[in-house]
Short mmCIF file of C-alpha atoms in Angstrom, two decimals:
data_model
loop_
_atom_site.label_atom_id
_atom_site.label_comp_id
_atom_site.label_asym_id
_atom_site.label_seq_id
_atom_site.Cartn_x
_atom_site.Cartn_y
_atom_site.Cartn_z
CA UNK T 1 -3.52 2.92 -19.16
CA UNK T 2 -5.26 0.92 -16.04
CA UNK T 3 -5.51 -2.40 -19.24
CA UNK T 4 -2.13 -1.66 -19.96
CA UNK T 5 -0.59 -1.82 -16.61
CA UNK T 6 -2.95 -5.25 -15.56
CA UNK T 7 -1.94 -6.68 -18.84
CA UNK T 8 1.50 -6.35 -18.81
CA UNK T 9 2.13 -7.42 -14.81
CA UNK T 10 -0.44 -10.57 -15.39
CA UNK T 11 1.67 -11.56 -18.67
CA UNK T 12 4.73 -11.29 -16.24
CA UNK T 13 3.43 -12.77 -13.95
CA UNK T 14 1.96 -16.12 -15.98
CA UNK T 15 5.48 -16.62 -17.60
CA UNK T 16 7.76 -16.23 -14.51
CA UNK T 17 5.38 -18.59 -12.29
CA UNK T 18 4.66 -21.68 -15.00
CA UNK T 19 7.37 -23.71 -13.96
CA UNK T 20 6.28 -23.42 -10.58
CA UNK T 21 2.48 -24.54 -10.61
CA UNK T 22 3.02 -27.74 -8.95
CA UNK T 23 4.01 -25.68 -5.53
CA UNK T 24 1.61 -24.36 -3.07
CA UNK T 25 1.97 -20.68 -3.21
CA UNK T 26 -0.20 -17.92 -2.94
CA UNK T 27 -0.41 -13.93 -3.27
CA UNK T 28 -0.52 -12.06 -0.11
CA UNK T 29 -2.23 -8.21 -1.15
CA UNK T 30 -1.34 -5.48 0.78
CA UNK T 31 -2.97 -3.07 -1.86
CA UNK T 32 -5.02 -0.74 -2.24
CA UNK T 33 -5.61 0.28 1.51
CA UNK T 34 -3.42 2.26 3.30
CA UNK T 35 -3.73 -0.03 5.96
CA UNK T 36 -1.00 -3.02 5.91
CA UNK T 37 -1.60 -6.45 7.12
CA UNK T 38 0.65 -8.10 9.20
CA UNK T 39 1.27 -10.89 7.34
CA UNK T 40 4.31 -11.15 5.26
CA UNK T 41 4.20 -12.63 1.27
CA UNK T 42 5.35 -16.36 0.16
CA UNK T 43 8.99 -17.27 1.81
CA UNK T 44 11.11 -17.14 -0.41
CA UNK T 45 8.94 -15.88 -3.55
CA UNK T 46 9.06 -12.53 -5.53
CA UNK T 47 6.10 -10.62 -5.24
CA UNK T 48 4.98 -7.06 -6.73
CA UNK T 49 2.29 -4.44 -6.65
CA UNK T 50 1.73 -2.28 -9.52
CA UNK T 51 -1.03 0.30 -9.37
CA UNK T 52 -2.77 3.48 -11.19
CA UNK T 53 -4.29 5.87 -9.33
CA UNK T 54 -5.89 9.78 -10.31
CA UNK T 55 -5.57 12.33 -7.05
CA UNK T 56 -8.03 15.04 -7.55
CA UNK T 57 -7.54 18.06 -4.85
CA UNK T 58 -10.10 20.94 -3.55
CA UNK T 59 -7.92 23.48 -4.97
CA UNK T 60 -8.37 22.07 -8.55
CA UNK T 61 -5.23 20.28 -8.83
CA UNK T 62 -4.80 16.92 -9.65
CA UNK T 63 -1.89 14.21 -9.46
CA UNK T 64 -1.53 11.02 -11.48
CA UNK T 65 0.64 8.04 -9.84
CA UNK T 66 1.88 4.76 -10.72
CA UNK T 67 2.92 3.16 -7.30
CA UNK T 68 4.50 -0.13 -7.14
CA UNK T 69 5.77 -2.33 -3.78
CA UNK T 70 8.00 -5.14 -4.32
CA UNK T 71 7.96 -7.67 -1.18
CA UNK T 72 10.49 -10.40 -0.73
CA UNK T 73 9.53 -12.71 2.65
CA UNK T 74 13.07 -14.16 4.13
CA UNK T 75 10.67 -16.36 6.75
CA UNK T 76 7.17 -16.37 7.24
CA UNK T 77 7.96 -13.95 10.23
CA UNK T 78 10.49 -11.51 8.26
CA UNK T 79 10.94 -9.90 5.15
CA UNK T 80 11.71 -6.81 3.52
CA UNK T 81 9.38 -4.17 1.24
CA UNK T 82 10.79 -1.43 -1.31
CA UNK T 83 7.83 0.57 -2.75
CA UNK T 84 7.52 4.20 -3.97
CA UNK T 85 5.99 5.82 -7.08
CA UNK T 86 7.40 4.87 -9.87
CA UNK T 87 5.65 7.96 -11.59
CA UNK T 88 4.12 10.89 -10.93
CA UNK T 89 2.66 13.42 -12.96
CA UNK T 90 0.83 16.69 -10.80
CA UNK T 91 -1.40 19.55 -12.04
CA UNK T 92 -1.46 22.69 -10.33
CA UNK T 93 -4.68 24.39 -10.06
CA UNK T 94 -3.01 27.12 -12.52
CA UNK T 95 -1.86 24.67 -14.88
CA UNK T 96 1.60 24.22 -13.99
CA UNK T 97 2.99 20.36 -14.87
CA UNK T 98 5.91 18.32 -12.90
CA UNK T 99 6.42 15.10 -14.04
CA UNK T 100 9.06 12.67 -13.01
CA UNK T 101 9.63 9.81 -10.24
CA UNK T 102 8.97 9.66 -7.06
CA UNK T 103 10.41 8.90 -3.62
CA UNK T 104 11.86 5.20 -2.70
CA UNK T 105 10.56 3.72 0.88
CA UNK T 106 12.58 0.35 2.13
CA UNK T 107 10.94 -1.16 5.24
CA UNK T 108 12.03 -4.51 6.83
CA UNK T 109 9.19 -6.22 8.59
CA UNK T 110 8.40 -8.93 11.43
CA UNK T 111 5.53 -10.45 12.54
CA UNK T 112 4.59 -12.26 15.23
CA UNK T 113 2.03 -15.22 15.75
CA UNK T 114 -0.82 -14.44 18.45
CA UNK T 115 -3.01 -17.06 18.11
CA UNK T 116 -3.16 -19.19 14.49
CA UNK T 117 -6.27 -20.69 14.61
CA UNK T 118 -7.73 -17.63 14.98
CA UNK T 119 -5.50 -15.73 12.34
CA UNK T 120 -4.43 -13.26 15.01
CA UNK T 121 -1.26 -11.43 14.52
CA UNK T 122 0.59 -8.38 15.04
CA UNK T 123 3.48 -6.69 12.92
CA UNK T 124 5.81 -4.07 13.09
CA UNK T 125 7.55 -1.87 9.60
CA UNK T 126 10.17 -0.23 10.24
CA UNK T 127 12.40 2.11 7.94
CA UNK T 128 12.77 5.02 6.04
CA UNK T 129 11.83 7.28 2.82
CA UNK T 130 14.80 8.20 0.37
CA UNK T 131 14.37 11.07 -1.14
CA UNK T 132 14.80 10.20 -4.76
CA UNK T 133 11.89 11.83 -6.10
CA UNK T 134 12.33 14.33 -9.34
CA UNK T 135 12.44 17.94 -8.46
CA UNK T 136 9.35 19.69 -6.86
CA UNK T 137 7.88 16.34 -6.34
CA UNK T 138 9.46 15.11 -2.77
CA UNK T 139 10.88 17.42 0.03
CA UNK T 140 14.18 16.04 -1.11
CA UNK T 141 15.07 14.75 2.87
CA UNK T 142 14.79 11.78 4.52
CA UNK T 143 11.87 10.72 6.50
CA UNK T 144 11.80 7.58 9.12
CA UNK T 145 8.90 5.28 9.61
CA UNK T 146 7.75 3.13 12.37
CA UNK T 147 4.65 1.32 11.68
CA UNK T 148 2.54 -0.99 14.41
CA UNK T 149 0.13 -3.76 12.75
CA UNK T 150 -2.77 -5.81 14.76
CA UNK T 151 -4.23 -7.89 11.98
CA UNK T 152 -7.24 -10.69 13.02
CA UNK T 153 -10.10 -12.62 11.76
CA UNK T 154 -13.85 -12.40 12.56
CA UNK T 155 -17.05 -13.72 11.35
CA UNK T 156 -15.81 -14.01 7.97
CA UNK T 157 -14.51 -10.31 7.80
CA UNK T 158 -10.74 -9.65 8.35
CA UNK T 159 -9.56 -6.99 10.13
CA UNK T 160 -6.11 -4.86 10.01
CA UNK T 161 -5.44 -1.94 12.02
CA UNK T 162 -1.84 0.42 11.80
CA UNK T 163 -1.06 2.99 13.87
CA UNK T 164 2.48 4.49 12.40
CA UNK T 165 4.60 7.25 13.75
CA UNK T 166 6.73 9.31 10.83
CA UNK T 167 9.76 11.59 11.68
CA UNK T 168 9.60 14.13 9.14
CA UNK T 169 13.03 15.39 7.84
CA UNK T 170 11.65 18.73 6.56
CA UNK T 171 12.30 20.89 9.20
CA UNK T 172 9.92 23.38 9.72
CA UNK T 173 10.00 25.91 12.62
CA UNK T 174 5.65 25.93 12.99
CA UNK T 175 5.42 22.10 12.58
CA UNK T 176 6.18 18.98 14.34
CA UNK T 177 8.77 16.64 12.76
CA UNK T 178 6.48 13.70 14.12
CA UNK T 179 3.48 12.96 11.89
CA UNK T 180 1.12 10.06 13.51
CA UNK T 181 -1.12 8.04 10.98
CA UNK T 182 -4.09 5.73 11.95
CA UNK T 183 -5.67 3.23 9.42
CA UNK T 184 -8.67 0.39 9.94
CA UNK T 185 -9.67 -2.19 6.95
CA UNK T 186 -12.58 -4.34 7.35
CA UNK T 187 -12.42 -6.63 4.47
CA UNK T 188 -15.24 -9.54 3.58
CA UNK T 189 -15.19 -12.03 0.82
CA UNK T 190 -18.43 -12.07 -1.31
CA UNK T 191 -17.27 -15.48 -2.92
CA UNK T 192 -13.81 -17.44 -3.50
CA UNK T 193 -12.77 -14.74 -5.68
CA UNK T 194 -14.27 -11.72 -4.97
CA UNK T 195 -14.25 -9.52 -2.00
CA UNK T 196 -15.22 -6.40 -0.61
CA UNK T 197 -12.93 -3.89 1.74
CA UNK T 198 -14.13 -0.31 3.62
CA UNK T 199 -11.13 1.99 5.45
CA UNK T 200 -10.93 4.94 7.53
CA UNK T 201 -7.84 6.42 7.59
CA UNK T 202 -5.79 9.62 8.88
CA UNK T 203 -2.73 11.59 10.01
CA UNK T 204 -2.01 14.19 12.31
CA UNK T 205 0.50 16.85 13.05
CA UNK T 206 0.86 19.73 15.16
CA UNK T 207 0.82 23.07 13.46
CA UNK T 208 -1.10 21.07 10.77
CA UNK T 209 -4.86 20.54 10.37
CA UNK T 210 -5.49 16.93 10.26
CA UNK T 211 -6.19 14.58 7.38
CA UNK T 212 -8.89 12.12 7.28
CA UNK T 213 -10.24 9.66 4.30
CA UNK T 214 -12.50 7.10 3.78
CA UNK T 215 -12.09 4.37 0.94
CA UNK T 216 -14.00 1.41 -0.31
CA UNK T 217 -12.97 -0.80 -3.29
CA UNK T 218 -13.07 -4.73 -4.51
CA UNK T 219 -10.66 -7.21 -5.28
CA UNK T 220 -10.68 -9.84 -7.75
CA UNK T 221 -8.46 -12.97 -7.40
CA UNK T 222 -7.87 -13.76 -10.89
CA UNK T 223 -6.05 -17.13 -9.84
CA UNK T 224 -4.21 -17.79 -6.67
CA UNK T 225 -0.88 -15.67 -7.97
CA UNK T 226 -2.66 -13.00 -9.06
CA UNK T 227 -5.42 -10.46 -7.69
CA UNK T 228 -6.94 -7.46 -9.28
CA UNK T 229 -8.01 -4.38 -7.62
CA UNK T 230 -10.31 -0.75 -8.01
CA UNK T 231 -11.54 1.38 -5.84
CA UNK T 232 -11.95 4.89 -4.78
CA UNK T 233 -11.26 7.24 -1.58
CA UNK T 234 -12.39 10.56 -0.36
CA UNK T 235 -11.36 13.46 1.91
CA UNK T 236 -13.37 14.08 5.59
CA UNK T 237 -11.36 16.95 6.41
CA UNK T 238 -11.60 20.11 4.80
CA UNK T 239 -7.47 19.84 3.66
CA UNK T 240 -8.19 16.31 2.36
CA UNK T 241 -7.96 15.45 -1.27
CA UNK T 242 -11.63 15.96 -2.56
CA UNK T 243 -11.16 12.07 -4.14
CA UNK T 244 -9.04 9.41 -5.51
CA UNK T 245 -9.48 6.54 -8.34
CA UNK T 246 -7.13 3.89 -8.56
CA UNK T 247 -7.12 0.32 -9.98
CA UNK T 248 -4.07 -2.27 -9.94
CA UNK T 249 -2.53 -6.05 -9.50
CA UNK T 250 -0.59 -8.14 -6.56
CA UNK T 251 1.42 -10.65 -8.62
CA UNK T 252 3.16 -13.31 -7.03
CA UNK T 253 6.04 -13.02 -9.49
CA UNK T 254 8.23 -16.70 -8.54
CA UNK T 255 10.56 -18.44 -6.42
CA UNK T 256 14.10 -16.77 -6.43
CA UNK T 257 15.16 -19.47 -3.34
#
């Protein structure tokens, strides 16, 4: 499935983008951290993110996911995002199945410019999470996101750090409807194509016990319109999912202005 998806995005990807060779553009990955840098994707250009990723839980359950982000950059300093799951398939630790689609999130985004030469910025996502998800996959209400970027460069490595605040439209009476989420990505290129990235990441709640991860994976840039990705994460906290495989693509898909 992981050859399948790759294949099929690249093949996209190398037809829509031919007649555009002679321009200077380039793929801008936000995938596979959770962690979001605050730079926005070619003005102007299509891009997508198509992944594959296997959830396996400490209960014995297990989800399967195909996630997908499609960016569109209006300037350099705004654009919007529309991601989601564009499948899910979950396994209950007594063998139940759902399958279906999952929820829609549309985020517009700014950035702003600290310091170039040093390739210092900060960001800001905000939106929300439609619930469009299939039954018994989504909580079938709304949530709103607000998501803070400080993205910079050092020694080779580049750094992004979010710190998000979610208002959760499930209400329930022994929970907060704020959830706060905290990510760091340390990312270092091991040659002009391939690089390394390591994450902590985690969200917390009251009435909740906290969730906590760590990830490390590789990226591949196949050429400068397309990069590959695989990886895995892991649970810290006891409520954490036990571990997670995933592979996928950033395609820079072509100019649409």
């Amino acid at each position: 499935m992981q050859k399948s998806v790759i294949g099929g995005v690249a093949l996209v990807a190398l037809n829509v983008s031919m007649p555009c060779l002679a321009l200077d553009a380039k793929v801008t990955p936000y995938r596979p951290t959770v962690s979001n840098s605050a730079a926005l994707s070619e003005p102007g250009w299509l891009e997508i993110e198509k992944g594959f990723a296997v959830q396996h839980e400490r209960d014995g359950s297990r989800q399967s996911t195909l996630p997908y982000l499609v960016k569109f950059a209006l300037t350099p300093d705004f654009g919007v995002l529309l991601g989601g799951d564009g499948y899910v398939s979950q396994v209950m630790a007594n063998g139940t199945r759902l399958s279906g689609h999952g929820d829609t999130t549309i985020l517009l985004k700014h950035r702003a410019v600290l310091d170039e030469n040093a390739d210092t910025a900060i960001g800001c996502e905000y939106g929300f999470k439609a619930p469009t998800a299939s039954t018994g996959l989504g909580s079938g209400e709304y949530d709103w996101v607000l998501n803070g970027i400080y993205s910079d460069a050092f020694s080779g490595h580049s750094l992004d750090i979010n710190f998000n605040v979610t208002k959760i439209g499930e209400a329930v009476a022994t929970k907060s409807a704020y959830q706060y989420g905290w990510s760091g990505t340390v990312f270092r290129p091991i040659d002009e194509k391939l690089g390394v990235m390591a994450e902590l990441s985690g969200s917390v709640r009251r009435g909740t016990t906290s969730l906590n991860q760590w990830l490390l994976a590789a990226s591949y840039e196949w050429s400068s319109r397309l990069v590959i990705d695989a990886g895995l994460s892991a649970g810290i906290s006891s409520v954490s999912p036990r571990f997670t495989l995933f592979t996928g693509v950033a395609v820079l898909l072509g100019k649409v202005r």
